[in-house]
Amino acid sequence: MFARRARGLLDFTFALLCVWCAYHHTPAGALVRRTGAWAFHTRTTARPLLAYYDGVSGTAVPTPAALPASMLTRVPTSAEALAWGTHSALKGLEPKAREPALALAREVGIAPETLLDPGRGLAATRRLLDAVAKDFSSEEARVTAVFAGRVPARFALERVGAGT
């Protein structure tokens, strides 16, 4: 059946792996599993066929949070968009990873718990970004300062400036 026995076994193994992947991870495989379940009157573990095309079902990617109502009626300014993105990222972080942002908020006089508040968090995050704007002129540097702290952000800016 195969030209060389050792290579033939390897080819056969990889062919089985490809068939298994196609059976379990493609819409055609889901269709075969659904048809088989229908024919044998059993249940199937196959996802609905359209779920293969939505880009998020069955993956670890979280669905994006809804925009605040104020941003749905008009195009947000650059500062509003930056604050919303920073606020969303802060909410998604582990508690330990939020510590630099919460410490920076305390340092500039913003109550740290307001950064994570669903109602007041967006405004608090914007105030935090505005407070560090005098030390960091670029948006990237401000976001770095929020997530890493002032000292690491200043060091990163010096390193970037030294390279140019």
CSV table of C-alpha atoms in Angstrom, one decimal:
chain,number,residue,atom,x,y,z
A,1,MET,CA,0.0,0.0,0.0
A,2,PHE,CA,2.8,2.4,0.9
A,3,ALA,CA,6.2,2.7,-0.8
A,4,ARG,CA,8.2,2.6,2.4
A,5,ARG,CA,6.8,1.0,5.5
A,6,ALA,CA,8.1,3.5,8.0
A,7,ARG,CA,7.0,6.5,6.0
A,8,GLY,CA,3.7,4.9,5.1
A,9,LEU,CA,2.8,4.5,8.8
A,10,LEU,CA,3.7,8.2,9.4
A,11,ASP,CA,1.6,9.3,6.4
A,12,PHE,CA,-1.3,7.2,7.5
A,13,THR,CA,-1.1,8.6,11.0
A,14,PHE,CA,-1.2,12.2,9.7
A,15,ALA,CA,-4.0,11.4,7.3
A,16,LEU,CA,-6.1,10.1,10.3
A,17,LEU,CA,-5.2,13.3,12.2
A,18,CYS,CA,-6.4,15.4,9.3
A,19,VAL,CA,-9.6,13.5,9.0
A,20,TRP,CA,-10.2,13.8,12.7
A,21,CYS,CA,-9.6,17.6,12.6
A,22,ALA,CA,-11.9,18.0,9.7
A,23,TYR,CA,-14.6,15.9,11.4
A,24,HIS,CA,-14.5,17.9,14.6
A,25,HIS,CA,-13.5,21.5,13.6
A,26,THR,CA,-15.2,22.3,10.3
A,27,PRO,CA,-18.7,23.0,9.2
A,28,ALA,CA,-18.6,20.0,6.9
A,29,GLY,CA,-17.7,17.8,9.8
A,30,ALA,CA,-20.5,19.3,11.9
A,31,LEU,CA,-22.9,18.5,9.1
A,32,VAL,CA,-21.7,14.9,8.9
A,33,ARG,CA,-22.1,14.6,12.7
A,34,ARG,CA,-25.6,16.1,12.7
A,35,THR,CA,-26.6,13.8,9.9
A,36,GLY,CA,-25.3,10.8,11.7
A,37,ALA,CA,-27.0,11.8,14.9
A,38,TRP,CA,-30.3,12.3,13.0
A,39,ALA,CA,-29.9,8.9,11.2
A,40,PHE,CA,-29.1,7.0,14.5
A,41,HIS,CA,-31.6,9.0,16.6
A,42,THR,CA,-28.9,10.2,19.0
A,43,ARG,CA,-27.7,13.6,20.3
A,44,THR,CA,-24.7,15.4,18.7
A,45,THR,CA,-22.0,17.6,20.2
A,46,ALA,CA,-21.7,19.6,17.0
A,47,ARG,CA,-22.1,23.3,17.2
A,48,PRO,CA,-24.8,24.9,15.1
A,49,LEU,CA,-23.5,25.4,11.5
A,50,LEU,CA,-23.7,29.2,11.6
A,51,ALA,CA,-21.6,29.3,14.8
A,52,TYR,CA,-18.5,28.4,12.7
A,53,TYR,CA,-18.8,31.8,10.9
A,54,ASP,CA,-19.5,34.2,13.8
A,55,GLY,CA,-15.9,34.4,14.9
A,56,VAL,CA,-16.4,34.1,18.6
A,57,SER,CA,-18.5,31.0,19.5
A,58,GLY,CA,-16.6,28.2,21.1
A,59,THR,CA,-13.4,30.3,21.5
A,60,ALA,CA,-11.8,32.0,24.5
A,61,VAL,CA,-12.3,35.4,23.0
A,62,PRO,CA,-14.7,37.4,25.1
A,63,THR,CA,-17.5,39.3,23.4
A,64,PRO,CA,-16.8,43.0,23.4
A,65,ALA,CA,-18.5,45.2,26.0
A,66,ALA,CA,-21.2,47.5,24.7
A,67,LEU,CA,-20.3,51.1,24.2
A,68,PRO,CA,-21.7,53.7,26.6
A,69,ALA,CA,-25.0,55.3,25.4
A,70,SER,CA,-23.3,58.7,25.0
A,71,MET,CA,-20.9,57.2,22.4
A,72,LEU,CA,-23.7,55.6,20.3
A,73,THR,CA,-25.2,58.9,19.1
A,74,ARG,CA,-21.9,60.6,18.0
A,75,VAL,CA,-18.3,59.9,17.1
A,76,PRO,CA,-16.3,60.0,20.3
A,77,THR,CA,-13.4,62.4,20.6
A,78,SER,CA,-9.9,61.0,20.8
A,79,ALA,CA,-9.7,61.6,24.6
A,80,GLU,CA,-13.1,59.8,25.1
A,81,ALA,CA,-12.1,56.8,23.0
A,82,LEU,CA,-8.8,56.6,24.8
A,83,ALA,CA,-10.5,56.8,28.2
A,84,TRP,CA,-13.1,54.1,27.2
A,85,GLY,CA,-10.4,51.8,25.9
A,86,THR,CA,-8.3,52.2,29.0
A,87,HIS,CA,-11.4,51.8,31.3
A,88,SER,CA,-12.4,48.6,29.4
A,89,ALA,CA,-8.9,47.2,29.7
A,90,LEU,CA,-8.7,48.0,33.4
A,91,LYS,CA,-11.9,46.1,34.0
A,92,GLY,CA,-10.6,43.1,32.2
A,93,LEU,CA,-7.3,42.9,34.1
A,94,GLU,CA,-6.6,40.6,37.1
A,95,PRO,CA,-6.6,42.5,40.4
A,96,LYS,CA,-2.8,42.3,40.8
A,97,ALA,CA,-2.3,43.8,37.3
A,98,ARG,CA,-4.5,46.7,38.2
A,99,GLU,CA,-2.3,47.8,41.1
A,100,PRO,CA,-0.2,50.4,39.2
A,101,ALA,CA,-3.3,52.1,37.8
A,102,LEU,CA,-5.0,52.2,41.2
A,103,ALA,CA,-1.8,53.5,42.9
A,104,LEU,CA,-1.5,56.2,40.2
A,105,ALA,CA,-5.2,57.1,40.8
A,106,ARG,CA,-4.5,57.5,44.6
A,107,GLU,CA,-1.4,59.6,43.7
A,108,VAL,CA,-3.4,62.1,41.6
A,109,GLY,CA,-6.3,62.2,44.1
A,110,ILE,CA,-8.9,60.0,42.3
A,111,ALA,CA,-10.6,57.3,44.4
A,112,PRO,CA,-9.3,54.0,43.0
A,113,GLU,CA,-12.6,52.2,43.2
A,114,THR,CA,-14.2,54.7,40.8
A,115,LEU,CA,-11.9,53.5,38.0
A,116,LEU,CA,-13.7,50.2,37.9
A,117,ASP,CA,-17.2,51.6,38.6
A,118,PRO,CA,-19.5,50.9,35.6
A,119,GLY,CA,-21.2,54.3,35.9
A,120,ARG,CA,-18.4,56.6,37.0
A,121,GLY,CA,-15.4,54.7,35.7
A,122,LEU,CA,-15.2,56.3,32.3
A,123,ALA,CA,-15.1,59.8,33.7
A,124,ALA,CA,-12.6,58.8,36.4
A,125,THR,CA,-10.3,57.2,33.8
A,126,ARG,CA,-10.5,60.3,31.6
A,127,ARG,CA,-9.5,62.4,34.7
A,128,LEU,CA,-6.6,60.1,35.4
A,129,LEU,CA,-5.4,60.3,31.8
A,130,ASP,CA,-5.7,64.1,31.9
A,131,ALA,CA,-3.8,64.2,35.2
A,132,VAL,CA,-0.8,62.4,33.7
A,133,ALA,CA,-0.9,64.5,30.5
A,134,LYS,CA,1.3,67.2,31.9
A,135,ASP,CA,4.2,64.6,32.4
A,136,PHE,CA,3.5,62.5,29.3
A,137,SER,CA,2.5,64.3,26.1
A,138,SER,CA,1.7,61.3,23.9
A,139,GLU,CA,-1.3,59.1,24.3
A,140,GLU,CA,0.9,56.0,24.3
A,141,ALA,CA,3.0,57.3,27.1
A,142,ARG,CA,-0.1,58.2,29.2
A,143,VAL,CA,-1.5,54.7,28.8
A,144,THR,CA,1.9,53.2,29.6
A,145,ALA,CA,2.0,55.3,32.8
A,146,VAL,CA,-1.5,54.1,33.8
A,147,PHE,CA,-0.8,50.4,33.3
A,148,ALA,CA,2.9,50.3,34.4
A,149,GLY,CA,3.4,53.4,36.6
A,150,ARG,CA,5.1,56.8,36.2
A,151,VAL,CA,8.7,55.5,36.7
A,152,PRO,CA,8.6,52.7,34.2
A,153,ALA,CA,6.8,54.9,31.6
A,154,ARG,CA,9.4,57.6,32.1
A,155,PHE,CA,12.2,55.0,31.7
A,156,ALA,CA,10.5,53.7,28.5
A,157,LEU,CA,10.3,57.2,27.1
A,158,GLU,CA,14.0,57.8,27.8
A,159,ARG,CA,14.9,54.5,26.1
A,160,VAL,CA,12.8,55.4,23.0
A,161,GLY,CA,14.3,58.9,22.9
A,162,ALA,CA,17.8,57.4,23.1
A,163,GLY,CA,17.2,55.2,20.1
A,164,THR,CA,16.4,58.1,17.8
